[in-house]
PDB file of C-alpha atoms and ligand atoms in Angstrom:
ATOM      1  CA  ALA A  27      -0.076   0.331   0.623  1.00  0.00           C
ATOM      2  CA  ALA A  28       3.009   2.592   0.778  1.00  0.00           C
ATOM      3  CA  LYS A  29       4.126   2.049  -2.400  1.00  0.00           C
ATOM      4  CA  LYS A  30       0.085   2.920  -4.101  1.00  0.00           C
ATOM      5  CA  ASP A  31       0.413   5.529  -1.926  1.00  0.00           C
ATOM      6  CA  GLY A  32       3.307   7.092  -3.264  1.00  0.00           C
ATOM      7  CA  LYS A  33       2.336   9.596  -5.951  1.00  0.00           C
ATOM      8  CA  ASN A  34      -0.674  11.016  -3.825  1.00  0.00           C
ATOM      9  CA  THR A  35       2.095  11.077  -1.174  1.00  0.00           C
ATOM     10  CA  TYR A  36       4.280  13.489  -3.050  1.00  0.00           C
ATOM     11  CA  LYS A  37       1.223  15.119  -4.678  1.00  0.00           C
ATOM     12  CA  ILE A  38      -0.042  16.380  -1.502  1.00  0.00           C
ATOM     13  CA  TYR A  39       3.546  17.503  -0.100  1.00  0.00           C
ATOM     14  CA  GLN A  40       3.949  19.794  -3.335  1.00  0.00           C
ATOM     15  CA  THR A  41       0.556  21.258  -2.227  1.00  0.00           C
ATOM     16  CA  ASP A  42       1.407  21.662   1.057  1.00  0.00           C
ATOM     17  CA  PHE A  43       4.820  23.594  -0.475  1.00  0.00           C
ATOM     18  CA  SER A  44       3.155  25.680  -2.122  1.00  0.00           C
ATOM     19  CA  GLU A  45       0.242  26.750   0.131  1.00  0.00           C
ATOM     20  CA  ASP A  46       3.482  27.710   2.185  1.00  0.00           C
ATOM     21  CA  ILE A  47       4.468  29.977  -0.402  1.00  0.00           C
ATOM     22  CA  VAL A  48       1.120  31.348  -0.735  1.00  0.00           C
ATOM     23  CA  ARG A  49       0.865  32.109   3.072  1.00  0.00           C
ATOM     24  CA  LYS A  50       3.902  33.566   2.940  1.00  0.00           C
ATOM     25  CA  LEU A  51       3.022  35.822  -0.300  1.00  0.00           C
ATOM     26  CA  ASP A  52       0.644  37.176   1.455  1.00  0.00           C
ATOM     27  CA  ILE A  53       1.966  37.617   4.662  1.00  0.00           C
ATOM     28  CA  LEU A  54       4.432  39.912   2.495  1.00  0.00           C
ATOM     29  CA  GLN A  55       2.257  41.894   0.845  1.00  0.00           C
ATOM     30  CA  ALA A  56      -0.212  42.373   3.938  1.00  0.00           C
ATOM     31  CA  LEU A  57       2.995  43.492   6.005  1.00  0.00           C
ATOM     32  CA  ARG A  58       4.411  45.740   3.666  1.00  0.00           C
ATOM     33  CA  GLN A  59       0.545  47.216   3.645  1.00  0.00           C
ATOM     34  CA  ALA A  60       0.610  47.583   7.630  1.00  0.00           C
ATOM     35  CA  ILE A  61       3.920  50.063   7.413  1.00  0.00           C
ATOM     36  CA  LYS A  62       2.392  51.943   4.595  1.00  0.00           C
ATOM     37  CA  ASN A  63      -0.651  51.971   6.548  1.00  0.00           C
ATOM     38  CA  ASN A  64       0.738  52.254  10.336  1.00  0.00           C
ATOM     39  CA  GLU A  65      -2.946  51.215  11.465  1.00  0.00           C
ATOM     40  CA  SER A  66      -2.627  47.569  12.461  1.00  0.00           C
ATOM     41  CA  LEU A  67       0.796  47.326  13.938  1.00  0.00           C
ATOM     42  CA  THR A  68       0.624  48.023  17.286  1.00  0.00           C
ATOM     43  CA  LEU A  69       3.963  47.540  20.278  1.00  0.00           C
ATOM     44  CA  HIS A  70       3.032  46.050  23.705  1.00  0.00           C
ATOM     45  CA  TYR A  71       5.624  45.865  26.246  1.00  0.00           C
ATOM     46  CA  GLN A  72       6.300  43.334  29.056  1.00  0.00           C
ATOM     47  CA  PRO A  73       8.443  44.471  32.631  1.00  0.00           C
ATOM     48  CA  ILE A  74      11.718  43.143  32.858  1.00  0.00           C
ATOM     49  CA  VAL A  75      12.153  43.204  36.927  1.00  0.00           C
ATOM     50  CA  ASP A  76      14.231  43.083  39.898  1.00  0.00           C
ATOM     51  CA  ASP A  77      13.259  42.064  43.653  1.00  0.00           C
ATOM     52  CA  LYS A  78      10.798  45.357  44.641  1.00  0.00           C
ATOM     53  CA  LYS A  79      10.860  46.766  41.135  1.00  0.00           C
ATOM     54  CA  ILE A  80       9.786  47.222  37.427  1.00  0.00           C
ATOM     55  CA  VAL A  81      13.241  48.242  36.626  1.00  0.00           C
ATOM     56  CA  GLY A  82      12.632  48.028  32.304  1.00  0.00           C
ATOM     57  CA  PHE A  83      10.473  47.295  29.825  1.00  0.00           C
ATOM     58  CA  GLU A  84      10.323  44.479  26.711  1.00  0.00           C
ATOM     59  CA  ALA A  85       8.564  46.468  23.422  1.00  0.00           C
ATOM     60  CA  LEU A  86       6.918  43.476  21.641  1.00  0.00           C
ATOM     61  CA  LEU A  87       5.765  44.000  17.680  1.00  0.00           C
ATOM     62  CA  ARG A  88       1.856  43.316  17.475  1.00  0.00           C
ATOM     63  CA  TRP A  89       0.043  42.667  14.412  1.00  0.00           C
ATOM     64  CA  ASN A  90      -3.527  42.229  14.008  1.00  0.00           C
ATOM     65  CA  ASP A  91      -4.098  41.706  10.085  1.00  0.00           C
ATOM     66  CA  PRO A  92      -7.415  42.920   8.990  1.00  0.00           C
ATOM     67  CA  THR A  93      -7.991  39.965   6.396  1.00  0.00           C
ATOM     68  CA  LEU A  94      -5.210  37.344   7.454  1.00  0.00           C
ATOM     69  CA  GLY A  95      -6.134  38.027  11.520  1.00  0.00           C
ATOM     70  CA  PHE A  96      -3.980  37.874  14.309  1.00  0.00           C
ATOM     71  CA  LEU A  97       0.123  36.540  13.261  1.00  0.00           C
ATOM     72  CA  SER A  98       2.470  35.808  16.258  1.00  0.00           C
ATOM     73  CA  PRO A  99       6.260  37.840  15.305  1.00  0.00           C
ATOM     74  CA  ALA A 100       7.366  34.256  15.393  1.00  0.00           C
ATOM     75  CA  GLU A 101       6.019  34.158  11.784  1.00  0.00           C
ATOM     76  CA  PHE A 102       5.920  37.005  10.118  1.00  0.00           C
ATOM     77  CA  ILE A 103       9.524  38.160  11.705  1.00  0.00           C
ATOM     78  CA  PRO A 104      11.326  35.607   9.377  1.00  0.00           C
ATOM     79  CA  ILE A 105       9.422  37.025   6.227  1.00  0.00           C
ATOM     80  CA  ALA A 106      10.328  40.431   6.644  1.00  0.00           C
ATOM     81  CA  GLU A 107      14.024  39.921   7.615  1.00  0.00           C
ATOM     82  CA  GLU A 108      13.758  37.559   4.125  1.00  0.00           C
ATOM     83  CA  SER A 109      12.501  40.111   2.524  1.00  0.00           C
ATOM     84  CA  GLY A 110      14.365  43.493   4.185  1.00  0.00           C
ATOM     85  CA  LEU A 111      11.438  45.184   5.405  1.00  0.00           C
ATOM     86  CA  ILE A 112      12.448  43.921   8.278  1.00  0.00           C
ATOM     87  CA  ILE A 113      14.628  47.700   8.546  1.00  0.00           C
ATOM     88  CA  PRO A 114      11.514  49.803   8.169  1.00  0.00           C
ATOM     89  CA  LEU A 115       9.755  47.657   9.985  1.00  0.00           C
ATOM     90  CA  GLY A 116      12.486  47.865  12.886  1.00  0.00           C
ATOM     91  CA  GLU A 117      12.619  51.694  12.303  1.00  0.00           C
ATOM     92  CA  TRP A 118       9.123  51.789  13.366  1.00  0.00           C
ATOM     93  CA  VAL A 119       9.002  50.452  15.943  1.00  0.00           C
ATOM     94  CA  VAL A 120      11.970  52.463  17.727  1.00  0.00           C
ATOM     95  CA  ARG A 121      10.332  55.571  16.826  1.00  0.00           C
ATOM     96  CA  THR A 122       7.199  54.348  18.010  1.00  0.00           C
ATOM     97  CA  ALA A 123       8.086  52.933  20.995  1.00  0.00           C
ATOM     98  CA  CYS A 124      10.164  55.737  22.071  1.00  0.00           C
ATOM     99  CA  THR A 125       7.471  58.470  21.384  1.00  0.00           C
ATOM    100  CA  ALA A 126       5.634  55.959  23.649  1.00  0.00           C
ATOM    101  CA  PHE A 127       7.677  55.802  26.639  1.00  0.00           C
ATOM    102  CA  ASN A 128       8.245  59.774  26.719  1.00  0.00           C
ATOM    103  CA  GLU A 129       4.557  60.063  27.461  1.00  0.00           C
ATOM    104  CA  LEU A 130       5.231  57.927  30.376  1.00  0.00           C
ATOM    105  CA  TYR A 131       7.957  59.730  31.022  1.00  0.00           C
ATOM    106  CA  LYS A 132       6.178  62.861  31.465  1.00  0.00           C
ATOM    107  CA  ASN A 133       3.836  61.272  33.892  1.00  0.00           C
ATOM    108  CA  SER A 134       5.787  58.932  36.047  1.00  0.00           C
ATOM    109  CA  GLU A 135       7.591  59.144  39.224  1.00  0.00           C
ATOM    110  CA  TYR A 136      10.621  56.795  37.287  1.00  0.00           C
ATOM    111  CA  MET A 137      12.168  55.502  34.556  1.00  0.00           C
ATOM    112  CA  PRO A 138      11.880  52.582  33.677  1.00  0.00           C
ATOM    113  CA  TYR A 139      14.415  51.654  30.824  1.00  0.00           C
ATOM    114  CA  LEU A 140      12.613  50.294  27.319  1.00  0.00           C
ATOM    115  CA  SER A 141      14.302  47.427  24.959  1.00  0.00           C
ATOM    116  CA  VAL A 142      13.067  47.196  21.768  1.00  0.00           C
ATOM    117  CA  ASN A 143      14.605  44.015  19.308  1.00  0.00           C
ATOM    118  CA  VAL A 144      16.883  45.205  16.892  1.00  0.00           C
ATOM    119  CA  SER A 145      17.300  41.457  13.818  1.00  0.00           C
ATOM    120  CA  THR A 146      20.829  40.943  13.231  1.00  0.00           C
ATOM    121  CA  LYS A 147      19.574  41.768   9.574  1.00  0.00           C
ATOM    122  CA  GLN A 148      19.307  45.546  10.358  1.00  0.00           C
ATOM    123  CA  PHE A 149      21.987  45.915  13.223  1.00  0.00           C
ATOM    124  CA  GLU A 150      23.745  44.738   9.973  1.00  0.00           C
ATOM    125  CA  GLN A 151      23.020  47.428   7.990  1.00  0.00           C
ATOM    126  CA  ASP A 152      25.796  50.388   6.751  1.00  0.00           C
ATOM    127  CA  HIS A 153      23.922  52.786   8.414  1.00  0.00           C
ATOM    128  CA  CYS A 154      22.462  50.942  11.482  1.00  0.00           C
ATOM    129  CA  VAL A 155      23.643  53.435  14.127  1.00  0.00           C
ATOM    130  CA  SER A 156      23.642  56.503  12.274  1.00  0.00           C
ATOM    131  CA  LYS A 157      19.606  56.036  11.872  1.00  0.00           C
ATOM    132  CA  LEU A 158      19.300  54.772  15.524  1.00  0.00           C
ATOM    133  CA  LYS A 159      20.978  57.693  16.432  1.00  0.00           C
ATOM    134  CA  LYS A 160      18.511  59.811  14.742  1.00  0.00           C
ATOM    135  CA  ILE A 161      15.299  58.113  15.243  1.00  0.00           C
ATOM    136  CA  LEU A 162      16.621  59.412  18.951  1.00  0.00           C
ATOM    137  CA  GLU A 163      17.116  62.497  17.868  1.00  0.00           C
ATOM    138  CA  GLU A 164      13.960  63.393  16.595  1.00  0.00           C
ATOM    139  CA  THR A 165      11.963  61.907  19.257  1.00  0.00           C
ATOM    140  CA  ASN A 166      14.225  63.823  22.035  1.00  0.00           C
ATOM    141  CA  PHE A 167      14.489  60.481  23.909  1.00  0.00           C
ATOM    142  CA  ASN A 168      17.260  59.946  25.870  1.00  0.00           C
ATOM    143  CA  PRO A 169      19.994  57.267  24.695  1.00  0.00           C
ATOM    144  CA  GLU A 170      20.778  56.276  28.280  1.00  0.00           C
ATOM    145  CA  ASN A 171      16.172  55.278  28.878  1.00  0.00           C
ATOM    146  CA  LEU A 172      17.143  52.590  25.417  1.00  0.00           C
ATOM    147  CA  LYS A 173      18.878  49.284  25.317  1.00  0.00           C
ATOM    148  CA  ILE A 174      18.648  47.162  22.493  1.00  0.00           C
ATOM    149  CA  GLU A 175      18.686  43.221  21.919  1.00  0.00           C
ATOM    150  CA  LEU A 176      20.531  41.659  19.744  1.00  0.00           C
ATOM    151  CA  THR A 177      20.962  37.474  19.139  1.00  0.00           C
ATOM    152  CA  GLU A 178      23.803  36.071  18.979  1.00  0.00           C
ATOM    153  CA  SER A 179      23.476  35.585  15.469  1.00  0.00           C
ATOM    154  CA  ILE A 180      25.395  38.444  15.064  1.00  0.00           C
ATOM    155  CA  MET A 181      28.809  36.522  16.036  1.00  0.00           C
ATOM    156  CA  MET A 182      28.295  35.026  13.195  1.00  0.00           C
ATOM    157  CA  LYS A 183      28.536  38.343  11.050  1.00  0.00           C
ATOM    158  CA  ASP A 184      31.548  40.205  10.269  1.00  0.00           C
ATOM    159  CA  VAL A 185      32.686  40.772  14.003  1.00  0.00           C
ATOM    160  CA  GLU A 186      35.508  44.033  13.246  1.00  0.00           C
ATOM    161  CA  LYS A 187      32.097  45.622  12.520  1.00  0.00           C
ATOM    162  CA  ILE A 188      29.789  44.633  15.096  1.00  0.00           C
ATOM    163  CA  ILE A 189      32.027  44.900  18.049  1.00  0.00           C
ATOM    164  CA  GLU A 190      32.735  49.052  16.142  1.00  0.00           C
ATOM    165  CA  LYS A 191      28.820  49.201  16.446  1.00  0.00           C
ATOM    166  CA  LEU A 192      28.362  48.253  19.343  1.00  0.00           C
ATOM    167  CA  ASN A 193      31.394  50.969  20.771  1.00  0.00           C
ATOM    168  CA  GLN A 194      29.332  53.200  18.979  1.00  0.00           C
ATOM    169  CA  LEU A 195      26.133  51.952  20.471  1.00  0.00           C
ATOM    170  CA  ARG A 196      28.039  51.860  24.142  1.00  0.00           C
ATOM    171  CA  ALA A 197      29.941  55.672  23.345  1.00  0.00           C
ATOM    172  CA  SER A 198      26.232  57.206  22.411  1.00  0.00           C
ATOM    173  CA  GLY A 199      24.882  55.892  26.260  1.00  0.00           C
ATOM    174  CA  ILE A 200      22.442  53.375  24.718  1.00  0.00           C
ATOM    175  CA  GLY A 201      22.324  49.335  26.335  1.00  0.00           C
ATOM    176  CA  VAL A 202      22.782  46.725  24.144  1.00  0.00           C
ATOM    177  CA  PHE A 203      21.341  43.616  25.698  1.00  0.00           C
ATOM    178  CA  LEU A 204      21.804  39.308  24.050  1.00  0.00           C
ATOM    179  CA  ASP A 205      18.964  37.858  23.740  1.00  0.00           C
ATOM    180  CA  ASP A 206      18.072  34.545  23.591  1.00  0.00           C
ATOM    181  CA  PHE A 207      21.267  33.923  25.196  1.00  0.00           C
ATOM    182  CA  GLY A 208      22.682  29.244  25.000  1.00  0.00           C
ATOM    183  CA  THR A 209      20.361  29.909  22.217  1.00  0.00           C
ATOM    184  CA  GLY A 210      22.520  30.355  19.229  1.00  0.00           C
ATOM    185  CA  TYR A 211      26.323  29.882  18.231  1.00  0.00           C
ATOM    186  CA  SER A 212      28.199  32.124  20.735  1.00  0.00           C
ATOM    187  CA  SER A 213      31.681  31.887  20.527  1.00  0.00           C
ATOM    188  CA  LEU A 214      32.842  32.152  24.126  1.00  0.00           C
ATOM    189  CA  SER A 215      35.702  33.997  23.344  1.00  0.00           C
ATOM    190  CA  TYR A 216      34.075  36.882  21.173  1.00  0.00           C
ATOM    191  CA  LEU A 217      31.457  37.083  24.109  1.00  0.00           C
ATOM    192  CA  GLY A 218      34.349  38.703  26.416  1.00  0.00           C
ATOM    193  CA  VAL A 219      35.462  41.249  23.637  1.00  0.00           C
ATOM    194  CA  LEU A 220      31.750  42.083  22.426  1.00  0.00           C
ATOM    195  CA  PRO A 221      30.858  45.071  24.593  1.00  0.00           C
ATOM    196  CA  ILE A 222      27.180  43.183  26.092  1.00  0.00           C
ATOM    197  CA  ASN A 223      26.514  45.039  28.807  1.00  0.00           C
ATOM    198  CA  THR A 224      23.838  41.878  29.522  1.00  0.00           C
ATOM    199  CA  LEU A 225      23.025  38.491  28.984  1.00  0.00           C
ATOM    200  CA  LYS A 226      19.262  37.890  28.353  1.00  0.00           C
ATOM    201  CA  ILE A 227      18.974  33.537  29.553  1.00  0.00           C
ATOM    202  CA  ASP A 228      16.566  31.779  26.656  1.00  0.00           C
ATOM    203  CA  GLN A 229      13.251  30.000  28.365  1.00  0.00           C
ATOM    204  CA  SER A 230      14.373  27.225  27.263  1.00  0.00           C
ATOM    205  CA  PHE A 231      17.056  26.810  30.198  1.00  0.00           C
ATOM    206  CA  VAL A 232      14.289  28.629  32.804  1.00  0.00           C
ATOM    207  CA  GLN A 233      11.338  26.003  31.623  1.00  0.00           C
ATOM    208  CA  ASN A 234      13.558  23.530  32.199  1.00  0.00           C
ATOM    209  CA  ILE A 235      15.645  24.638  35.657  1.00  0.00           C
ATOM    210  CA  ASN A 236      14.958  21.478  37.755  1.00  0.00           C
ATOM    211  CA  ASP A 237      16.132  19.593  34.851  1.00  0.00           C
ATOM    212  CA  SER A 238      19.297  18.963  36.528  1.00  0.00           C
ATOM    213  CA  ALA A 239      21.649  19.436  32.856  1.00  0.00           C
ATOM    214  CA  GLN A 240      19.554  22.624  32.252  1.00  0.00           C
ATOM    215  CA  GLU A 241      20.572  24.132  35.925  1.00  0.00           C
ATOM    216  CA  ALA A 242      23.929  23.697  35.436  1.00  0.00           C
ATOM    217  CA  ILE A 243      23.921  25.291  32.208  1.00  0.00           C
ATOM    218  CA  VAL A 244      21.955  28.077  33.789  1.00  0.00           C
ATOM    219  CA  ARG A 245      24.782  28.330  36.960  1.00  0.00           C
ATOM    220  CA  THR A 246      27.533  28.677  34.042  1.00  0.00           C
ATOM    221  CA  ILE A 247      25.882  31.322  32.584  1.00  0.00           C
ATOM    222  CA  ILE A 248      25.277  32.742  35.666  1.00  0.00           C
ATOM    223  CA  LEU A 249      29.214  32.816  36.133  1.00  0.00           C
ATOM    224  CA  MET A 250      30.301  33.273  33.984  1.00  0.00           C
ATOM    225  CA  ALA A 251      28.319  36.663  34.187  1.00  0.00           C
ATOM    226  CA  GLU A 252      29.146  37.665  37.043  1.00  0.00           C
ATOM    227  CA  SER A 253      33.625  37.485  35.459  1.00  0.00           C
ATOM    228  CA  LEU A 254      32.784  39.334  32.671  1.00  0.00           C
ATOM    229  CA  GLU A 255      30.894  41.657  34.021  1.00  0.00           C
ATOM    230  CA  LYS A 256      27.736  41.579  32.787  1.00  0.00           C
ATOM    231  CA  GLY A 257      24.312  41.660  33.765  1.00  0.00           C
ATOM    232  CA  ILE A 258      22.314  38.771  33.560  1.00  0.00           C
ATOM    233  CA  ILE A 259      17.877  38.684  33.159  1.00  0.00           C
ATOM    234  CA  ALA A 260      16.118  35.358  33.018  1.00  0.00           C
ATOM    235  CA  GLU A 261      13.843  35.344  30.096  1.00  0.00           C
ATOM    236  CA  GLY A 262      10.258  33.513  30.497  1.00  0.00           C
ATOM    237  CA  VAL A 263      10.300  33.192  34.027  1.00  0.00           C
ATOM    238  CA  GLU A 264       6.268  31.730  34.553  1.00  0.00           C
ATOM    239  CA  GLU A 265       6.427  29.489  38.140  1.00  0.00           C
ATOM    240  CA  VAL A 266       7.244  30.554  41.809  1.00  0.00           C
ATOM    241  CA  GLY A 267      10.079  28.031  41.499  1.00  0.00           C
ATOM    242  CA  GLN A 268      11.594  28.830  38.780  1.00  0.00           C
ATOM    243  CA  LEU A 269      11.997  31.794  40.696  1.00  0.00           C
ATOM    244  CA  GLU A 270      13.377  30.382  43.999  1.00  0.00           C
ATOM    245  CA  TYR A 271      16.098  28.795  41.748  1.00  0.00           C
ATOM    246  CA  LEU A 272      17.428  31.970  39.434  1.00  0.00           C
ATOM    247  CA  LYS A 273      17.033  33.378  42.080  1.00  0.00           C
ATOM    248  CA  ASN A 274      19.620  30.850  44.301  1.00  0.00           C
ATOM    249  CA  LEU A 275      21.834  30.835  41.681  1.00  0.00           C
ATOM    250  CA  GLY A 276      22.399  34.294  41.686  1.00  0.00           C
ATOM    251  CA  CYS A 277      20.325  35.547  38.929  1.00  0.00           C
ATOM    252  CA  GLN A 278      18.503  39.420  39.905  1.00  0.00           C
ATOM    253  CA  HIS A 279      16.709  40.363  37.053  1.00  0.00           C
ATOM    254  CA  PHE A 280      13.437  38.568  35.431  1.00  0.00           C
ATOM    255  CA  GLN A 281      10.598  38.641  33.492  1.00  0.00           C
ATOM    256  CA  GLY A 282       8.526  36.757  32.568  1.00  0.00           C
ATOM    257  CA  TYR A 283       4.516  35.715  33.108  1.00  0.00           C
ATOM    258  CA  LEU A 284       4.561  35.274  36.748  1.00  0.00           C
ATOM    259  CA  TYR A 285       4.880  39.504  37.088  1.00  0.00           C
ATOM    260  CA  SER A 286       2.988  39.888  33.942  1.00  0.00           C
ATOM    261  CA  LYS A 287       2.751  39.201  30.047  1.00  0.00           C
ATOM    262  CA  PRO A 288       2.983  41.599  27.856  1.00  0.00           C
ATOM    263  CA  VAL A 289       0.562  44.318  27.801  1.00  0.00           C
ATOM    264  CA  PRO A 290      -0.746  47.417  25.923  1.00  0.00           C
ATOM    265  CA  PHE A 291       1.323  51.025  26.796  1.00  0.00           C
ATOM    266  CA  GLU A 292      -2.017  51.981  28.749  1.00  0.00           C
ATOM    267  CA  GLU A 293      -2.178  49.247  31.565  1.00  0.00           C
ATOM    268  CA  ILE A 294       1.471  50.135  31.994  1.00  0.00           C
ATOM    269  CA  PRO A 295       1.126  52.628  34.792  1.00  0.00           C
ATOM    270  CA  ASN A 296      -1.048  50.018  36.926  1.00  0.00           C
ATOM    271  CA  LEU A 297       1.643  47.473  35.962  1.00  0.00           C
ATOM    272  CA  LEU A 298       4.043  50.366  37.862  1.00  0.00           C
ATOM    273  CA  ASN A 299       1.506  51.197  40.643  1.00  0.00           C
ATOM    274  CA  LYS A 300       1.472  47.589  41.829  1.00  0.00           C
ATOM    275  CA  GLU A 301       3.784  46.553  44.078  1.00  0.00           C
ATOM    276  CA  ILE A 302       5.771  43.422  43.514  1.00  0.00           C
ATOM    277  CA  HIS A 303       5.792  40.691  46.135  1.00  0.00           C
ATOM    278  CA  LYS A 304       6.719  37.824  44.944  1.00  0.00           C
TER     279      LYS A 304
HETATM  280  P1  LIG B 405      11.898  37.672  22.175  1.00  0.00           P
HETATM  281  O1  LIG B 405      12.501  38.940  22.135  1.00  0.00           O
HETATM  282  O2  LIG B 405      12.957  36.920  22.633  1.00  0.00           O
HETATM  283  O3  LIG B 405      10.847  37.661  23.501  1.00  0.00           O
HETATM  284  C1  LIG B 405      10.372  37.064  24.015  1.00  0.00           C
HETATM  285  C2  LIG B 405       9.039  36.891  24.482  1.00  0.00           C
HETATM  286  O4  LIG B 405       8.994  35.796  25.053  1.00  0.00           O
HETATM  287  C3  LIG B 405       7.804  37.725  22.876  1.00  0.00           C
HETATM  288  O5  LIG B 405       7.133  36.251  22.522  1.00  0.00           O
HETATM  289  C4  LIG B 405       7.362  37.140  24.664  1.00  0.00           C
HETATM  290  O6  LIG B 405       5.898  37.400  24.862  1.00  0.00           O
HETATM  291  C5  LIG B 405       7.587  36.014  25.712  1.00  0.00           C
HETATM  292  N1  LIG B 405       6.998  35.161  26.827  1.00  0.00           N
HETATM  293  C6  LIG B 405       7.600  36.671  27.544  1.00  0.00           C
HETATM  294  N2  LIG B 405       7.391  35.705  28.800  1.00  0.00           N
HETATM  295  C7  LIG B 405       7.246  34.433  28.572  1.00  0.00           C
HETATM  296  C8  LIG B 405       6.676  33.498  29.787  1.00  0.00           C
HETATM  297  O7  LIG B 405       6.694  33.749  31.219  1.00  0.00           O
HETATM  298  N3  LIG B 405       6.273  32.698  29.304  1.00  0.00           N
HETATM  299  C9  LIG B 405       6.735  32.080  27.540  1.00  0.00           C
HETATM  300  N4  LIG B 405       6.560  30.791  26.870  1.00  0.00           N
HETATM  301  N5  LIG B 405       6.956  33.057  27.155  1.00  0.00           N
HETATM  302  C10 LIG B 405       6.554  34.855  27.493  1.00  0.00           C
HETATM  303  P2  LIG B 405       6.488  37.403  21.423  1.00  0.00           P
HETATM  304  O8  LIG B 405       5.604  38.444  21.454  1.00  0.00           O
HETATM  305  O9  LIG B 405       5.576  36.053  20.552  1.00  0.00           O
HETATM  306  O10 LIG B 405       7.929  37.873  20.016  1.00  0.00           O
HETATM  307  C11 LIG B 405       9.401  36.059  19.484  1.00  0.00           C
HETATM  308  C12 LIG B 405       9.860  37.009  19.111  1.00  0.00           C
HETATM  309  O11 LIG B 405       9.605  37.516  18.049  1.00  0.00           O
HETATM  310  C13 LIG B 405      10.896  37.489  20.044  1.00  0.00           C
HETATM  311  O12 LIG B 405      10.935  37.195  20.978  1.00  0.00           O
HETATM  312  C14 LIG B 405      11.833  37.671  19.041  1.00  0.00           C
HETATM  313  O13 LIG B 405      12.707  37.884  18.890  1.00  0.00           O
HETATM  314  C15 LIG B 405      11.074  38.622  17.847  1.00  0.00           C
HETATM  315  N6  LIG B 405       9.602  40.305  18.125  1.00  0.00           N
HETATM  316  C16 LIG B 405       9.020  41.306  18.996  1.00  0.00           C
HETATM  317  N7  LIG B 405       8.597  42.175  18.197  1.00  0.00           N
HETATM  318  C17 LIG B 405       9.951  41.797  17.457  1.00  0.00           C
HETATM  319  C18 LIG B 405      10.528  43.464  16.833  1.00  0.00           C
HETATM  320  O14 LIG B 405       9.470  44.227  17.883  1.00  0.00           O
HETATM  321  N8  LIG B 405      11.164  43.255  16.482  1.00  0.00           N
HETATM  322  C19 LIG B 405      12.302  42.673  15.605  1.00  0.00           C
HETATM  323  N9  LIG B 405      12.725  42.065  15.547  1.00  0.00           N
HETATM  324  N10 LIG B 405      11.875  40.741  16.086  1.00  0.00           N
HETATM  325  C20 LIG B 405      11.004  40.844  17.520  1.00  0.00           C
HETATM  326 MG1  LIG B 406      13.599  40.321  22.796  1.00  0.00          MG
HETATM  327 MG1  LIG B 407      14.360  36.366  23.823  1.00  0.00          MG
HETATM  328 MG1  LIG B 408      13.077  34.081  21.717  1.00  0.00          MG
END
């Protein structure tokens, strides 16, 4: 029977394959429109906390397209990267988030930092840093309050160039986080020389932290960060048990559903007003 099905199986595969492509093209076209019209894209913000308070927020893209419905960044960010749309999209994110946070700072007693994801594709662009600085000037945003999140895949690029750009960021006061740390290609020898402020431990390690092998990895990352004088943020903290584990290992900054899901901008004041006792 398996042999008889051979042809059909091939057909099914072929259909799935072309459906994939059609879906991609639909997303690409819709995303182009969304960026142009500035309507269906928004940002949500997720708190990053220490023991007592919110220290910062990460901006995360949300896209509810009128025809395609809600799309996950995991689906549309790779398409934006492949197509180059990540450049205007990434700039929109920085501009929108900085404008929003200026509003927040006007009405808030203290100033949690703003962290934005910058894709490797975007960071590779020659003028990425000057573009970032220009947006900060235009929005009149204090660079000291901005962090950018890069992933380890930047280490696979021209490292000399990357270091130069990271130094430019540092000189301008913008902080740099290394996102999803531990999941990608991380060259430990580069890690020592890259001017990066903070490592964000990927949520996959946090979620399996009661597994002794995973715990050993987290312990090692934290020790390494300490000796390299880099900060640590644990991502994806969902349970008190995970939090206790991480605290015992010396981790001091956390992000995850345990505190809050990413929320619309309007809800930030509520989060800031409510004290954290966890
Ligand atoms: P990321 O930068 O590592 O962001 C963290 C992701 O984990 C977010 O997913 C967040 O909603 C989710 N998360 C936070 N806490 C928890 C938790 O306790 N449990 C679980 N299971 N998940 C948690 P999201 O918003 O779907 O974003 C996925 C990825 O898409 C991001 O991963 C980032 O790589 C990318 N992304 C999102 N917004 C942007 C953006 O503006 N620009 C770029 N270049 N990439 C973005
Ligand atoms: Mg991130
Ligand atoms: Mg991450
Ligand atoms: Mg991630």
